Amino acid sequence: MVALRNMAEKYRNQEFIDQITKRIEEIRIEKGIVQEDIVDRTGFTLKQVWLMLSGKSNFAISNLEAIAKALEVQPKELLDFDIKFTKYPPTRKERKGK
């Protein structure tokens, strides 16, 4: 079980999650939508919504879609921010000269 938790933490990018939850919060406030409205519109529990919107949950893409619908925005609006890219070594194709 510890190995699974470590694997999940390895792939969890809290900064990215925080940027998404910040966008959700901005849109939610702009539209006058409270967390209980999101509960009503998605069927999630208040605890689920709180966990997602507070950045405590690494929520699924389908949850992101449900929140976008509840906020009456396109999903791309929740992802409207820039991220830093890691400089990776050349691809296998590039290394082989193809």
PDB file of C-alpha atoms in Angstrom:
ATOM      1  CA  MET A   1       0.000   0.000   0.000  1.00  0.00           C
ATOM      2  CA  VAL A   2       2.894   2.348   0.763  1.00  0.00           C
ATOM      3  CA  ALA A   3       4.327   1.690  -2.711  1.00  0.00           C
ATOM      4  CA  LEU A   4       1.015   2.701  -4.321  1.00  0.00           C
ATOM      5  CA  ARG A   5       0.906   5.906  -2.286  1.00  0.00           C
ATOM      6  CA  ASN A   6       4.495   6.772  -3.297  1.00  0.00           C
ATOM      7  CA  MET A   7       3.656   6.131  -6.962  1.00  0.00           C
ATOM      8  CA  ALA A   8       0.596   8.388  -6.746  1.00  0.00           C
ATOM      9  CA  GLU A   9       2.633  11.138  -5.096  1.00  0.00           C
ATOM     10  CA  LYS A  10       5.242  10.863  -7.844  1.00  0.00           C
ATOM     11  CA  TYR A  11       2.648  11.704 -10.486  1.00  0.00           C
ATOM     12  CA  ARG A  12       0.793  14.334  -8.469  1.00  0.00           C
ATOM     13  CA  ASN A  13       1.732  17.881  -9.417  1.00  0.00           C
ATOM     14  CA  GLN A  14       0.311  20.061  -6.646  1.00  0.00           C
ATOM     15  CA  GLU A  15       1.282  23.280  -8.433  1.00  0.00           C
ATOM     16  CA  PHE A  16      -0.752  22.227 -11.491  1.00  0.00           C
ATOM     17  CA  ILE A  17      -3.712  21.222  -9.300  1.00  0.00           C
ATOM     18  CA  ASP A  18      -3.505  24.569  -7.495  1.00  0.00           C
ATOM     19  CA  GLN A  19      -3.597  26.440 -10.805  1.00  0.00           C
ATOM     20  CA  ILE A  20      -6.736  24.571 -11.867  1.00  0.00           C
ATOM     21  CA  THR A  21      -8.456  25.135  -8.526  1.00  0.00           C
ATOM     22  CA  LYS A  22      -7.515  28.828  -8.677  1.00  0.00           C
ATOM     23  CA  ARG A  23      -9.183  29.121 -12.111  1.00  0.00           C
ATOM     24  CA  ILE A  24     -12.273  27.301 -10.818  1.00  0.00           C
ATOM     25  CA  GLU A  25     -12.439  29.659  -7.840  1.00  0.00           C
ATOM     26  CA  GLU A  26     -12.096  32.751 -10.054  1.00  0.00           C
ATOM     27  CA  ILE A  27     -14.882  31.600 -12.366  1.00  0.00           C
ATOM     28  CA  ARG A  28     -17.079  30.436  -9.488  1.00  0.00           C
ATOM     29  CA  ILE A  29     -16.848  33.802  -7.721  1.00  0.00           C
ATOM     30  CA  GLU A  30     -17.298  35.764 -10.954  1.00  0.00           C
ATOM     31  CA  LYS A  31     -20.522  33.850 -11.665  1.00  0.00           C
ATOM     32  CA  GLY A  32     -21.787  33.967  -8.068  1.00  0.00           C
ATOM     33  CA  ILE A  33     -21.821  30.182  -7.786  1.00  0.00           C
ATOM     34  CA  VAL A  34     -21.285  28.672  -4.333  1.00  0.00           C
ATOM     35  CA  GLN A  35     -19.938  25.207  -3.596  1.00  0.00           C
ATOM     36  CA  GLU A  36     -23.445  23.992  -2.744  1.00  0.00           C
ATOM     37  CA  ASP A  37     -24.550  24.960  -6.282  1.00  0.00           C
ATOM     38  CA  ILE A  38     -21.777  22.755  -7.647  1.00  0.00           C
ATOM     39  CA  VAL A  39     -23.021  19.933  -5.397  1.00  0.00           C
ATOM     40  CA  ASP A  40     -26.553  20.404  -6.762  1.00  0.00           C
ATOM     41  CA  ARG A  41     -25.373  20.543 -10.379  1.00  0.00           C
ATOM     42  CA  THR A  42     -22.903  17.628 -10.259  1.00  0.00           C
ATOM     43  CA  GLY A  43     -24.287  15.171  -7.735  1.00  0.00           C
ATOM     44  CA  PHE A  44     -20.977  15.188  -5.865  1.00  0.00           C
ATOM     45  CA  THR A  45     -21.095  15.405  -2.088  1.00  0.00           C
ATOM     46  CA  LEU A  46     -20.084  18.648  -0.398  1.00  0.00           C
ATOM     47  CA  LYS A  47     -16.988  16.868   0.930  1.00  0.00           C
ATOM     48  CA  GLN A  48     -16.003  15.768  -2.596  1.00  0.00           C
ATOM     49  CA  VAL A  49     -16.448  19.290  -3.930  1.00  0.00           C
ATOM     50  CA  TRP A  50     -14.485  20.757  -1.023  1.00  0.00           C
ATOM     51  CA  LEU A  51     -11.638  18.258  -1.545  1.00  0.00           C
ATOM     52  CA  MET A  52     -11.472  19.063  -5.263  1.00  0.00           C
ATOM     53  CA  LEU A  53     -11.755  22.840  -4.944  1.00  0.00           C
ATOM     54  CA  SER A  54      -9.276  23.044  -2.075  1.00  0.00           C
ATOM     55  CA  GLY A  55      -6.659  21.132  -4.066  1.00  0.00           C
ATOM     56  CA  LYS A  56      -6.670  18.172  -1.677  1.00  0.00           C
ATOM     57  CA  SER A  57      -7.923  15.789  -4.369  1.00  0.00           C
ATOM     58  CA  ASN A  58      -6.154  14.776  -7.556  1.00  0.00           C
ATOM     59  CA  PHE A  59      -9.518  14.567  -9.284  1.00  0.00           C
ATOM     60  CA  ALA A  60     -10.349  12.750 -12.498  1.00  0.00           C
ATOM     61  CA  ILE A  61     -10.843  14.345 -15.879  1.00  0.00           C
ATOM     62  CA  SER A  62     -14.530  13.372 -15.764  1.00  0.00           C
ATOM     63  CA  ASN A  63     -14.829  15.361 -12.519  1.00  0.00           C
ATOM     64  CA  LEU A  64     -13.237  18.349 -14.243  1.00  0.00           C
ATOM     65  CA  GLU A  65     -15.841  18.049 -16.996  1.00  0.00           C
ATOM     66  CA  ALA A  66     -18.666  17.962 -14.433  1.00  0.00           C
ATOM     67  CA  ILE A  67     -17.316  21.064 -12.689  1.00  0.00           C
ATOM     68  CA  ALA A  68     -16.974  22.889 -16.025  1.00  0.00           C
ATOM     69  CA  LYS A  69     -20.612  22.072 -16.811  1.00  0.00           C
ATOM     70  CA  ALA A  70     -21.696  23.189 -13.327  1.00  0.00           C
ATOM     71  CA  LEU A  71     -19.898  26.506 -13.901  1.00  0.00           C
ATOM     72  CA  GLU A  72     -21.346  26.717 -17.431  1.00  0.00           C
ATOM     73  CA  VAL A  73     -17.917  27.099 -19.049  1.00  0.00           C
ATOM     74  CA  GLN A  74     -15.925  25.080 -21.530  1.00  0.00           C
ATOM     75  CA  PRO A  75     -13.303  22.828 -19.886  1.00  0.00           C
ATOM     76  CA  LYS A  76     -10.523  24.749 -21.659  1.00  0.00           C
ATOM     77  CA  GLU A  77     -11.431  27.784 -19.531  1.00  0.00           C
ATOM     78  CA  LEU A  78     -10.433  25.816 -16.417  1.00  0.00           C
ATOM     79  CA  LEU A  79      -7.073  25.108 -18.020  1.00  0.00           C
ATOM     80  CA  ASP A  80      -6.393  28.647 -19.237  1.00  0.00           C
ATOM     81  CA  PHE A  81      -2.975  29.158 -17.675  1.00  0.00           C
ATOM     82  CA  ASP A  82       0.654  28.526 -18.579  1.00  0.00           C
ATOM     83  CA  ILE A  83       2.875  25.826 -17.119  1.00  0.00           C
ATOM     84  CA  LYS A  84       6.640  25.468 -16.982  1.00  0.00           C
ATOM     85  CA  PHE A  85       8.079  22.747 -19.175  1.00  0.00           C
ATOM     86  CA  THR A  86      10.926  20.485 -18.187  1.00  0.00           C
ATOM     87  CA  LYS A  87      13.780  20.407 -20.681  1.00  0.00           C
ATOM     88  CA  TYR A  88      13.931  16.772 -21.734  1.00  0.00           C
ATOM     89  CA  PRO A  89      16.751  15.074 -23.624  1.00  0.00           C
ATOM     90  CA  PRO A  90      16.197  14.468 -27.344  1.00  0.00           C
ATOM     91  CA  THR A  91      13.546  11.929 -28.324  1.00  0.00           C
ATOM     92  CA  ARG A  92      14.594   8.419 -29.339  1.00  0.00           C
ATOM     93  CA  LYS A  93      13.896   9.319 -32.950  1.00  0.00           C
ATOM     94  CA  GLU A  94      16.083  12.421 -32.706  1.00  0.00           C
ATOM     95  CA  ARG A  95      18.903  10.419 -31.063  1.00  0.00           C
ATOM     96  CA  LYS A  96      18.810   7.889 -33.911  1.00  0.00           C
ATOM     97  CA  GLY A  97      19.028  10.709 -36.453  1.00  0.00           C
ATOM     98  CA  LYS A  98      15.742   9.979 -38.177  1.00  0.00           C
TER      99      LYS A  98
END
